[in-house]
Short mmCIF file of C-alpha atoms in Angstrom, two decimals:
data_model
loop_
_atom_site.label_atom_id
_atom_site.label_comp_id
_atom_site.label_asym_id
_atom_site.label_seq_id
_atom_site.Cartn_x
_atom_site.Cartn_y
_atom_site.Cartn_z
CA MET U 1 -13.59 -18.78 5.16
CA ARG U 2 -10.28 -16.97 5.61
CA VAL U 3 -8.55 -17.21 8.97
CA LEU U 4 -5.52 -15.26 10.12
CA VAL U 5 -3.33 -16.92 12.76
CA ALA U 6 -0.77 -14.88 14.68
CA ASP U 7 1.85 -16.47 16.94
CA ASP U 8 5.52 -15.76 17.49
CA ASP U 9 6.33 -19.44 18.07
CA PRO U 10 6.92 -21.07 14.66
CA SER U 11 6.15 -24.64 15.76
CA SER U 12 2.85 -23.62 17.37
CA LEU U 13 2.02 -21.58 14.29
CA ILE U 14 2.45 -24.43 11.82
CA THR U 15 0.56 -26.81 14.11
CA LEU U 16 -2.47 -24.55 14.23
CA GLU U 17 -2.22 -23.67 10.55
CA ALA U 18 -2.24 -27.34 9.54
CA PHE U 19 -5.11 -28.13 11.89
CA LEU U 20 -7.25 -25.31 10.48
CA VAL U 21 -6.47 -26.36 6.92
CA SER U 22 -7.58 -29.89 7.79
CA LEU U 23 -10.94 -28.38 8.84
CA GLY U 24 -11.27 -26.67 5.47
CA TYR U 25 -10.28 -23.13 6.29
CA GLU U 26 -8.09 -20.92 4.15
CA VAL U 27 -5.27 -19.86 6.48
CA ALA U 28 -2.69 -17.09 6.51
CA THR U 29 -0.07 -16.66 9.23
CA ALA U 30 1.77 -13.83 10.93
CA GLN U 31 4.61 -14.02 13.41
CA ASN U 32 3.88 -10.87 15.32
CA GLY U 33 1.02 -8.50 16.00
CA ARG U 34 2.19 -5.70 13.71
CA GLU U 35 2.41 -8.06 10.74
CA ALA U 36 -1.02 -9.45 11.61
CA PHE U 37 -2.59 -5.98 11.73
CA GLU U 38 -1.11 -5.05 8.33
CA MET U 39 -2.48 -8.26 6.87
CA LEU U 40 -5.91 -7.58 8.39
CA GLN U 41 -6.06 -4.17 6.76
CA ALA U 42 -5.01 -5.53 3.38
CA GLY U 43 -6.99 -8.79 3.31
CA ASP U 44 -10.47 -10.06 4.06
CA TYR U 45 -10.24 -12.27 7.15
CA ARG U 46 -13.38 -13.24 9.01
CA ILE U 47 -11.64 -15.00 11.91
CA VAL U 48 -8.41 -14.11 13.72
CA ILE U 49 -6.74 -16.50 16.16
CA SER U 50 -4.00 -14.68 17.96
CA ASP U 51 -1.50 -15.49 20.63
CA TRP U 52 -1.58 -13.01 23.49
CA GLU U 53 2.13 -12.43 24.06
CA MET U 54 3.87 -11.46 20.85
CA PRO U 55 6.61 -9.03 19.94
CA GLU U 56 5.92 -5.63 18.33
CA LEU U 57 2.19 -5.73 19.04
CA ASN U 58 0.66 -8.20 21.48
CA GLY U 59 -2.62 -10.03 20.87
CA LEU U 60 -4.60 -7.82 23.23
CA GLU U 61 -3.53 -4.64 21.46
CA LEU U 62 -4.08 -6.27 18.06
CA CYS U 63 -7.64 -7.05 19.13
CA ARG U 64 -8.21 -3.51 20.36
CA ARG U 65 -6.94 -1.98 17.10
CA THR U 66 -9.02 -4.41 15.07
CA ARG U 67 -12.15 -3.21 16.87
CA GLU U 68 -11.22 0.45 16.55
CA ARG U 69 -10.91 0.26 12.80
CA GLN U 70 -13.85 -0.37 10.50
CA LEU U 71 -12.56 -3.29 8.49
CA GLY U 72 -15.73 -3.96 6.56
CA SER U 73 -17.14 -7.26 7.75
CA TYR U 74 -17.07 -8.28 11.39
CA VAL U 75 -13.85 -10.04 12.44
CA TYR U 76 -14.35 -12.81 14.97
CA PHE U 77 -11.39 -12.62 17.33
CA ILE U 78 -10.11 -15.56 19.35
CA LEU U 79 -7.28 -15.02 21.84
CA LEU U 80 -5.03 -18.02 22.28
CA THR U 81 -3.25 -17.82 25.58
CA GLY U 82 -1.23 -19.73 28.11
CA ARG U 83 -1.90 -17.05 30.70
CA GLN U 84 -3.58 -18.18 33.88
CA ASP U 85 -4.80 -14.94 35.44
CA GLU U 86 -8.62 -14.65 35.73
CA GLY U 87 -8.29 -10.91 35.21
CA ASP U 88 -6.90 -11.56 31.75
CA LEU U 89 -10.32 -12.80 30.65
CA VAL U 90 -11.82 -9.43 31.58
CA HIS U 91 -9.04 -7.50 29.82
CA GLY U 92 -9.46 -9.62 26.73
CA LEU U 93 -13.22 -9.12 26.59
CA GLU U 94 -12.81 -5.39 27.19
CA ALA U 95 -10.42 -5.25 24.26
CA GLY U 96 -13.12 -6.85 22.13
CA ALA U 97 -12.15 -10.51 21.99
CA ASP U 98 -15.01 -12.89 21.18
CA ASP U 99 -13.49 -16.02 22.66
CA PHE U 100 -10.50 -17.50 24.47
CA ILE U 101 -8.73 -20.79 24.01
CA ARG U 102 -5.98 -22.01 26.32
CA LYS U 103 -2.67 -23.10 24.87
CA PRO U 104 -1.87 -25.73 23.83
CA PHE U 105 -5.20 -25.96 22.04
CA ASN U 106 -7.44 -28.96 22.41
CA PRO U 107 -8.46 -29.98 18.86
CA GLU U 108 -12.07 -30.75 19.73
CA GLU U 109 -12.47 -27.53 21.67
CA MET U 110 -10.94 -25.56 18.77
CA ARG U 111 -13.32 -27.28 16.37
CA VAL U 112 -16.48 -26.38 18.31
CA ARG U 113 -15.37 -22.83 19.03
CA LEU U 114 -14.71 -22.30 15.34
CA ARG U 115 -18.21 -23.55 14.61
CA ALA U 116 -19.50 -20.82 16.91
CA ALA U 117 -17.38 -18.31 14.99
CA ASP U 118 -18.84 -19.59 11.73
CA ARG U 119 -22.37 -19.08 13.05
CA ILE U 120 -21.64 -15.47 14.04
CA CYS U 121 -20.08 -14.74 10.66
CA ALA U 122 -23.03 -16.36 8.90
CA LEU U 123 -25.42 -14.10 10.83
CA GLU U 124 -23.63 -11.08 9.50
CA SER U 125 -23.83 -12.51 5.99
CA ARG U 126 -27.54 -13.00 6.51
CA ASP U 127 -27.97 -9.40 7.61
CA ILE U 128 -26.02 -8.15 4.61
CA PHE U 129 -28.20 -10.28 2.32
CA ILE U 130 -31.40 -8.97 3.88
CA PHE U 131 -30.26 -5.38 3.59
CA SER U 132 -29.33 -5.96 -0.06
CA LEU U 133 -32.80 -7.38 -0.69
CA ALA U 134 -34.42 -4.36 0.93
CA LYS U 135 -32.19 -2.05 -1.14
CA LEU U 136 -33.29 -3.82 -4.28
CA ALA U 137 -36.94 -3.30 -3.37
CA GLU U 138 -36.19 0.38 -2.74
CA SER U 139 -34.15 0.84 -5.91
CA ARG U 140 -37.06 1.91 -8.11
CA ASP U 141 -37.59 4.97 -5.94
CA ASN U 142 -34.67 7.30 -6.62
CA ASP U 143 -35.62 9.69 -3.86
CA THR U 144 -34.94 7.46 -0.90
CA GLY U 145 -31.09 7.50 -0.91
CA ALA U 146 -29.84 6.31 2.45
CA HIS U 147 -33.41 5.89 3.75
CA LEU U 148 -32.89 2.28 4.82
CA GLU U 149 -29.63 3.09 6.61
CA ARG U 150 -31.38 5.90 8.51
CA ILE U 151 -34.45 3.80 9.32
CA ARG U 152 -32.42 1.11 11.01
CA GLU U 153 -30.39 3.68 12.96
CA TYR U 154 -33.52 5.56 14.07
CA SER U 155 -35.25 2.29 15.01
CA ARG U 156 -32.25 1.20 17.03
CA LEU U 157 -32.13 4.54 18.86
CA LEU U 158 -35.81 4.39 19.75
CA ALA U 159 -35.58 0.79 20.95
CA GLU U 160 -32.49 1.57 23.02
CA GLU U 161 -34.17 4.57 24.62
CA MET U 162 -37.35 2.67 25.41
CA SER U 163 -35.36 -0.23 26.88
CA THR U 164 -34.58 2.07 29.83
CA LEU U 165 -38.26 2.13 30.81
CA ASP U 166 -39.40 -0.48 33.35
CA LYS U 167 -42.36 -1.34 31.12
CA TYR U 168 -40.08 -2.46 28.28
CA ARG U 169 -36.98 -3.60 30.14
CA ASP U 170 -37.70 -7.31 29.69
CA VAL U 171 -38.83 -7.01 26.07
CA LEU U 172 -36.35 -4.55 24.61
CA ASN U 173 -33.21 -6.53 25.33
CA ALA U 174 -30.01 -6.55 23.27
CA ASP U 175 -31.37 -9.29 21.01
CA TYR U 176 -34.51 -7.28 20.24
CA ILE U 177 -32.48 -4.18 19.46
CA ARG U 178 -30.19 -6.14 17.15
CA THR U 179 -33.18 -7.69 15.41
CA ILE U 180 -35.02 -4.43 14.86
CA TYR U 181 -31.82 -2.94 13.47
CA ALA U 182 -31.47 -5.82 11.03
CA THR U 183 -35.13 -6.16 9.98
CA SER U 184 -36.47 -2.59 9.90
CA PRO U 185 -35.02 -2.03 6.38
CA LEU U 186 -37.55 -4.61 5.16
CA HIS U 187 -40.54 -2.49 6.21
CA ASP U 188 -41.44 -1.46 2.63
CA ILE U 189 -40.38 -4.59 0.79
CA GLY U 190 -43.95 -4.94 -0.40
CA LYS U 191 -43.49 -1.91 -2.64
CA VAL U 192 -42.07 -4.23 -5.29
CA GLY U 193 -45.71 -5.08 -6.00
CA ILE U 194 -46.87 -1.48 -6.43
CA PRO U 195 -46.99 -0.14 -10.01
CA ASP U 196 -44.72 2.79 -10.94
CA CYS U 197 -47.66 5.01 -11.81
CA VAL U 198 -48.65 4.95 -8.14
CA LEU U 199 -45.28 4.49 -6.42
CA LEU U 200 -43.54 7.24 -8.40
CA LYS U 201 -46.46 9.63 -8.86
CA PRO U 202 -45.16 13.16 -8.15
CA GLY U 203 -48.46 14.51 -6.85
CA LYS U 204 -51.04 13.56 -4.24
CA LEU U 205 -52.54 10.08 -4.66
CA THR U 206 -56.23 9.70 -5.42
CA HIS U 207 -58.36 7.60 -3.09
CA ASP U 208 -58.06 4.58 -5.42
CA GLU U 209 -54.32 5.07 -5.85
CA PHE U 210 -53.89 5.24 -2.10
CA GLU U 211 -55.84 1.98 -1.74
CA VAL U 212 -53.32 0.41 -4.14
CA MET U 213 -50.39 1.83 -2.19
CA LYS U 214 -51.76 0.47 1.07
CA GLN U 215 -51.46 -3.02 -0.36
CA HIS U 216 -47.68 -2.88 0.04
CA THR U 217 -48.05 -3.92 3.68
CA LEU U 218 -49.96 -7.07 2.74
CA ILE U 219 -47.73 -7.81 -0.24
CA GLY U 220 -44.66 -7.54 2.01
CA PHE U 221 -46.25 -9.79 4.61
CA GLU U 222 -47.00 -12.46 2.01
CA THR U 223 -43.52 -12.12 0.54
CA LEU U 224 -42.01 -13.02 3.89
CA GLN U 225 -44.53 -15.80 4.51
CA ALA U 226 -42.46 -18.24 2.42
CA ALA U 227 -39.44 -17.55 4.63
CA VAL U 228 -41.56 -18.07 7.77
CA LYS U 229 -42.98 -21.37 6.44
CA ASN U 230 -39.54 -22.70 5.54
CA ASN U 231 -38.05 -21.60 8.84
CA PRO U 232 -40.83 -21.98 11.42
CA SER U 233 -38.41 -21.64 14.30
CA ALA U 234 -36.78 -18.49 12.92
CA LYS U 235 -38.27 -15.67 14.98
CA PHE U 236 -36.28 -13.28 12.85
CA TYR U 237 -38.68 -13.65 9.88
CA ARG U 238 -41.79 -13.36 12.03
CA PHE U 239 -40.36 -10.20 13.55
CA ALA U 240 -39.79 -8.77 10.09
CA GLN U 241 -43.38 -9.66 9.15
CA GLU U 242 -44.69 -7.72 12.14
CA ILE U 243 -42.82 -4.62 11.06
CA VAL U 244 -43.97 -4.95 7.48
CA ILE U 245 -47.67 -5.40 8.35
CA ALA U 246 -47.84 -2.96 11.25
CA HIS U 247 -45.73 0.10 10.48
CA HIS U 248 -48.69 1.97 8.99
CA GLU U 249 -51.13 1.20 11.80
CA ARG U 250 -52.13 4.16 14.02
CA TRP U 251 -52.29 4.27 17.78
CA ASP U 252 -55.91 5.50 17.53
CA GLY U 253 -56.94 2.61 15.26
CA ASN U 254 -57.30 4.66 12.06
CA GLY U 255 -54.31 3.10 10.32
CA TYR U 256 -53.99 0.27 7.82
CA PRO U 257 -54.21 -2.54 6.76
CA HIS U 258 -56.14 -3.94 9.78
CA GLY U 259 -57.08 -0.86 11.86
CA LEU U 260 -55.27 -2.14 14.95
CA SER U 261 -55.01 0.25 17.89
CA GLY U 262 -52.89 0.85 20.98
CA GLU U 263 -50.77 -2.00 22.21
CA ASP U 264 -52.49 -4.42 19.83
CA ILE U 265 -50.08 -2.99 17.29
CA PRO U 266 -46.78 -4.91 17.56
CA LEU U 267 -44.19 -2.81 19.38
CA CYS U 268 -41.68 -3.11 16.52
CA GLY U 269 -44.31 -1.69 14.16
CA ARG U 270 -44.96 1.26 16.50
CA ILE U 271 -41.22 1.99 16.66
CA VAL U 272 -40.55 1.75 12.92
CA SER U 273 -43.63 3.89 12.27
CA VAL U 274 -42.04 6.92 13.99
CA ALA U 275 -38.65 6.22 12.40
CA ASP U 276 -40.22 5.97 8.94
CA VAL U 277 -42.34 9.13 9.28
CA TYR U 278 -39.44 11.18 10.63
CA ASP U 279 -37.31 10.16 7.68
CA ALA U 280 -40.09 10.79 5.16
CA LEU U 281 -40.67 14.25 6.61
CA THR U 282 -37.01 15.28 6.66
CA THR U 283 -36.02 14.04 3.21
CA LYS U 284 -37.01 15.16 -0.25
CA ARG U 285 -39.50 12.86 -1.90
CA VAL U 286 -41.07 12.79 -5.31
CA TYR U 287 -44.20 14.35 -3.84
CA LYS U 288 -42.64 16.89 -1.40
CA GLU U 289 -39.60 18.88 -0.33
CA ALA U 290 -37.64 18.01 2.82
CA PHE U 291 -38.84 19.56 6.08
CA ASP U 292 -36.41 20.68 8.72
CA HIS U 293 -36.06 18.87 12.03
CA GLU U 294 -38.23 21.26 14.03
CA THR U 295 -41.09 20.99 11.56
CA ALA U 296 -40.88 17.19 11.53
CA LYS U 297 -40.70 17.16 15.31
CA ALA U 298 -43.79 19.34 15.60
CA ILE U 299 -45.74 17.04 13.28
CA ILE U 300 -44.73 13.93 15.20
CA VAL U 301 -45.44 15.49 18.61
CA GLY U 302 -48.78 16.73 17.27
CA ASP U 303 -49.72 13.15 16.48
CA ARG U 304 -48.61 11.74 19.83
CA GLY U 305 -51.39 9.46 21.00
CA ALA U 306 -53.16 9.75 17.63
CA ALA U 307 -50.92 8.28 14.94
CA PHE U 308 -48.08 7.38 17.27
CA ASP U 309 -47.50 5.50 20.51
CA PRO U 310 -46.84 8.16 23.19
CA ASP U 311 -43.91 6.16 24.59
CA VAL U 312 -42.23 6.04 21.19
CA VAL U 313 -42.70 9.78 20.66
CA ASP U 314 -41.23 10.46 24.10
CA ALA U 315 -38.24 8.27 23.22
CA PHE U 316 -37.83 10.27 20.01
CA LEU U 317 -37.83 13.54 21.96
CA ASN U 318 -35.22 12.20 24.37
CA ARG U 319 -32.91 11.26 21.50
CA GLU U 320 -33.67 14.02 19.00
CA GLU U 321 -30.06 15.22 18.93
CA ASP U 322 -28.97 11.73 17.90
CA PHE U 323 -31.66 11.70 15.22
CA GLU U 324 -30.32 14.95 13.82
CA ALA U 325 -26.75 13.70 13.94
CA ILE U 326 -27.67 10.55 11.99
CA ARG U 327 -29.69 12.55 9.50
CA THR U 328 -26.75 14.86 8.81
CA GLN U 329 -24.12 12.17 8.63
CA LEU U 330 -26.04 9.81 6.34
CA ALA U 331 -27.35 12.61 4.12
CA ARG U 332 -23.80 13.79 3.48
CA THR U 333 -22.57 10.24 2.89
CA SER U 334 -25.25 9.57 0.29
CA GLY U 335 -25.03 13.01 -1.34
CA GLU U 336 -28.68 13.75 -0.69
CA THR U 337 -30.26 17.19 -0.71
CA LEU U 338 -30.05 18.73 2.73
CA THR U 339 -32.62 21.02 4.26
CA PRO U 340 -31.46 24.68 4.37
CA GLU U 341 -30.51 24.36 8.07
CA LEU U 342 -28.20 21.40 7.35
CA ALA U 343 -26.79 22.90 4.18
CA THR U 344 -25.08 25.58 6.23
CA VAL U 345 -23.63 23.23 8.90
CA MET Y 1 20.68 -55.54 48.72
CA HIS Y 2 22.93 -52.78 49.90
CA GLY Y 3 26.56 -52.46 49.06
CA THR Y 4 29.07 -50.61 46.99
CA LEU Y 5 29.14 -50.65 43.29
CA GLY Y 6 32.32 -50.28 41.34
CA ALA Y 7 32.54 -46.71 40.07
CA LEU Y 8 30.91 -46.22 36.72
CA SER Y 9 30.38 -43.23 34.59
CA GLY Y 10 28.53 -42.49 31.47
CA ALA Y 11 31.86 -42.21 29.71
CA ASP Y 12 32.53 -45.85 30.46
CA PHE Y 13 29.46 -46.88 28.59
CA GLY Y 14 30.55 -44.81 25.71
CA LYS Y 15 33.70 -46.81 25.29
CA GLN Y 16 32.65 -50.35 26.11
CA GLN Y 17 29.83 -52.53 25.01
CA THR Y 18 29.42 -54.13 28.40
CA GLN Y 19 31.08 -53.86 31.77
CA ARG Y 20 31.50 -56.40 34.48
CA VAL Y 21 31.12 -54.88 37.93
CA ALA Y 22 31.45 -56.16 41.47
CA LEU Y 23 28.89 -55.45 44.15
CA THR Y 24 30.03 -56.00 47.73
CA SER Y 25 27.21 -56.56 50.19
CA GLU Y 26 27.25 -55.56 53.83
CA SER Y 27 27.88 -59.13 54.77
CA GLY Y 28 31.06 -59.05 52.72
CA ASN Y 29 29.85 -61.23 49.89
CA VAL Y 30 30.84 -60.16 46.44
CA ASP Y 31 28.56 -60.59 43.52
CA PHE Y 32 29.39 -59.94 39.96
CA PHE Y 33 27.03 -58.38 37.50
CA THR Y 34 27.24 -57.65 33.86
CA LEU Y 35 25.90 -54.27 32.93
CA SER Y 36 25.13 -53.32 29.37
CA PRO Y 37 25.27 -49.70 28.26
CA PRO Y 38 21.96 -48.18 27.21
CA LYS Y 39 21.16 -48.88 23.57
CA ALA Y 40 21.26 -46.00 21.14
CA ARG Y 41 17.82 -44.41 20.75
CA THR Y 42 15.93 -45.24 17.57
CA VAL Y 43 12.87 -43.98 15.82
CA ASP Y 44 10.84 -46.65 17.55
CA ASP Y 45 11.87 -45.36 20.97
CA PHE Y 46 10.03 -42.13 20.45
CA GLU Y 47 6.35 -42.30 21.14
CA ILE Y 48 4.44 -39.42 19.60
CA PRO Y 49 2.25 -37.91 22.33
CA ASN Y 50 -1.42 -38.44 21.46
CA ASP Y 51 -2.28 -34.77 22.06
CA LEU Y 52 0.39 -33.61 19.63
CA LEU Y 53 -0.70 -36.13 17.03
CA ALA Y 54 -4.30 -34.93 17.43
CA ARG Y 55 -3.26 -31.29 17.02
CA CYS Y 56 -1.38 -32.34 13.90
CA ALA Y 57 -4.55 -33.95 12.57
CA GLY Y 58 -2.98 -37.40 12.76
CA GLN Y 59 -0.19 -36.57 10.31
CA ARG Y 60 3.16 -38.08 11.39
CA ASP Y 61 5.09 -36.09 8.82
CA LEU Y 62 3.63 -32.90 10.23
CA VAL Y 63 4.61 -34.03 13.73
CA ARG Y 64 8.14 -34.48 12.42
CA ARG Y 65 8.11 -30.96 10.94
CA VAL Y 66 6.72 -29.46 14.13
CA LEU Y 67 9.31 -31.19 16.29
CA SER Y 68 12.08 -30.19 13.91
CA MET Y 69 11.04 -26.55 14.18
CA TYR Y 70 10.70 -26.85 17.93
CA VAL Y 71 14.17 -28.31 18.29
CA GLY Y 72 15.68 -25.67 16.02
CA GLN Y 73 13.99 -22.87 17.92
CA MET Y 74 14.91 -24.18 21.38
CA ASP Y 75 18.50 -24.73 20.31
CA SER Y 76 18.74 -21.03 19.62
CA ASP Y 77 16.47 -19.89 22.47
CA ILE Y 78 18.38 -21.53 25.32
CA PRO Y 79 21.66 -19.69 24.70
CA GLU Y 80 19.71 -16.51 24.10
CA LEU Y 81 17.96 -16.99 27.40
CA LEU Y 82 21.29 -17.32 29.19
CA SER Y 83 22.59 -14.23 27.44
CA LYS Y 84 19.58 -12.15 28.48
CA ILE Y 85 19.88 -13.38 32.07
CA LYS Y 86 23.54 -12.38 32.06
CA ASN Y 87 22.56 -8.90 30.80
CA GLY Y 88 19.95 -8.54 33.51
CA GLU Y 89 17.05 -8.19 31.06
CA SER Y 90 14.24 -9.50 33.27
CA ASP Y 91 11.37 -8.52 30.95
CA GLU Y 92 13.01 -10.04 27.90
CA VAL Y 93 13.83 -13.21 29.83
CA ALA Y 94 10.19 -13.50 30.91
CA LYS Y 95 8.91 -13.04 27.33
CA LEU Y 96 11.32 -15.58 25.89
CA ALA Y 97 10.64 -18.11 28.64
CA HIS Y 98 6.92 -17.62 28.06
CA ARG Y 99 7.31 -18.48 24.39
CA MET Y 100 9.47 -21.51 25.19
CA LYS Y 101 6.84 -22.61 27.68
CA GLY Y 102 4.11 -22.42 25.05
CA ALA Y 103 6.20 -24.19 22.43
CA SER Y 104 7.08 -26.99 24.86
CA ALA Y 105 3.44 -27.39 25.83
CA ASN Y 106 2.49 -27.69 22.16
CA VAL Y 107 4.82 -30.71 21.69
CA VAL Y 108 3.88 -32.14 25.10
CA ALA Y 109 7.42 -31.81 26.48
CA GLU Y 110 6.03 -31.41 29.97
CA ASP Y 111 9.33 -31.31 31.87
CA LEU Y 112 10.66 -28.57 29.62
CA ARG Y 113 7.40 -26.68 29.84
CA ALA Y 114 7.48 -26.75 33.63
CA ILE Y 115 11.06 -25.49 33.79
CA ALA Y 116 10.34 -22.73 31.27
CA ALA Y 117 7.39 -21.72 33.45
CA ASP Y 118 9.73 -21.51 36.45
CA VAL Y 119 12.17 -19.36 34.48
CA GLU Y 120 9.33 -17.07 33.46
CA LYS Y 121 8.11 -16.78 37.05
CA CYS Y 122 11.61 -15.98 38.36
CA ALA Y 123 12.13 -13.37 35.67
CA ARG Y 124 8.78 -11.69 36.37
CA GLU Y 125 9.81 -11.51 40.03
CA SER Y 126 13.24 -10.15 38.95
CA GLN Y 127 14.99 -13.14 40.50
CA LEU Y 128 17.47 -13.72 37.70
CA GLU Y 129 19.85 -15.79 39.79
CA ASN Y 130 17.10 -18.34 40.34
CA ALA Y 131 16.25 -18.10 36.66
CA GLN Y 132 19.84 -18.97 35.85
CA ASP Y 133 19.63 -22.10 38.01
CA CYS Y 134 16.47 -23.13 36.24
CA VAL Y 135 18.07 -22.71 32.83
CA GLU Y 136 20.92 -24.97 33.81
CA HIS Y 137 18.35 -27.57 34.75
CA LEU Y 138 16.61 -26.91 31.45
CA GLU Y 139 19.80 -27.59 29.52
CA ALA Y 140 20.16 -31.00 31.13
CA LYS Y 141 16.56 -31.92 30.35
CA TRP Y 142 16.98 -30.54 26.87
CA ASN Y 143 19.83 -32.91 26.13
CA ASP Y 144 17.71 -35.84 27.27
CA TYR Y 145 14.87 -34.67 25.08
CA LEU Y 146 17.13 -34.30 22.06
CA GLU Y 147 18.45 -37.78 22.49
CA THR Y 148 14.93 -39.17 22.45
CA THR Y 149 13.45 -37.16 19.61
CA ARG Y 150 16.36 -36.73 17.22
CA PRO Y 151 16.10 -40.23 15.64
CA PHE Y 152 12.42 -39.60 14.95
CA ILE Y 153 13.04 -36.14 13.52
CA GLU Y 154 15.89 -37.32 11.31
CA ALA Y 155 14.10 -40.42 10.04
CA THR Y 156 12.91 -40.24 6.44
#
């Protein structure tokens, strides 16, 4: 893993550089904040360890600029400081620092804090891998474009909105929201097991064809079962399984595959269900044209309490402007066909 | 035993291997002592601080490189510090003293670190006269430090 170290004191810089190399990291160095920022933009560094006080651009400002720019992968930022003020901790965290280490660094402390950094970076790698897997499953269907990107954004919005309700405050915490964002793209992974003649059929499915299509929820569940068995303590995979198996259940019990109803349907499934339907309605598919937002909204509201959890529909209504904004932004990014209303925006 | 010692200076030791001195006690007795000048410092006189060695992953050669860089940097920083104090540049004095403080802490030169911290504090409070006094103290300590570390740094 590549680490960038920034410090204006040469002797401290070579000390830290050599220590990191001894731990197996690939290290680059900068002697001031401006140089460090230029290197960050040009290179791929996953961890930055920066002195606070530096000429040209101090560590705090370097951290702030790093967070403001999208540099691709997440950069884990450690501020190395000899400053003693308690308020500095707050300023550093506000600027986006992930961790602090006092100078001169304690080798054992540096070692364990870097292990924490490695774990965070590995999580992001995991999320990228999972999204790539979901994209692969989706790749046979040319119509879906940025569907997965929108699904995770919509799911996140709904979860965030519902987290403000007393009923969900304890459940829909930051960890839940992060997890639904990361796992919702897997909702249709089971489609890899559905034949093209059904998956890509341009017209309405027959009863038998629909029965085949419904299997994608069970296929997806079984696909993830290996991951659950190998990682019994990984809640992440169980969460993904819940989305996969439950996102086609209906609030009134007339969904599939198990005909669950009400709050027996996992919450994550109820959330992704609305996200998925909204996206299906507002994008062109092989079997239909894209509907505009108002039409999609009317359909979803019409099924409040029937297909959909009333709380989730209410959350959707509270955030419908954000839904539209995401729809526009990601449609343009992926070059998808916009509805007439968006085409003129 | 109280008394008066024949006047000695560091310069004396520089010129003679040993010196015989008389100590007169309060009772009037005179005793003679032979004083030897301090031996020249050697590589063996410098004990690498454990913390520095740990930060250098146990590599003595790296310690030597780090100390060499530290010495080179401080040799240029101290006169610069005095110059900035003379020019009344409080902010710049504070920044430079802060860096010297950090560098000294890295090599476990605690006395130098503490003085640099004092210089930084004085500069941040715009008390440059006090900062000046601290730097003079720093120079004295710096010479002691050089004497101790130079043999180690220059050893091959």
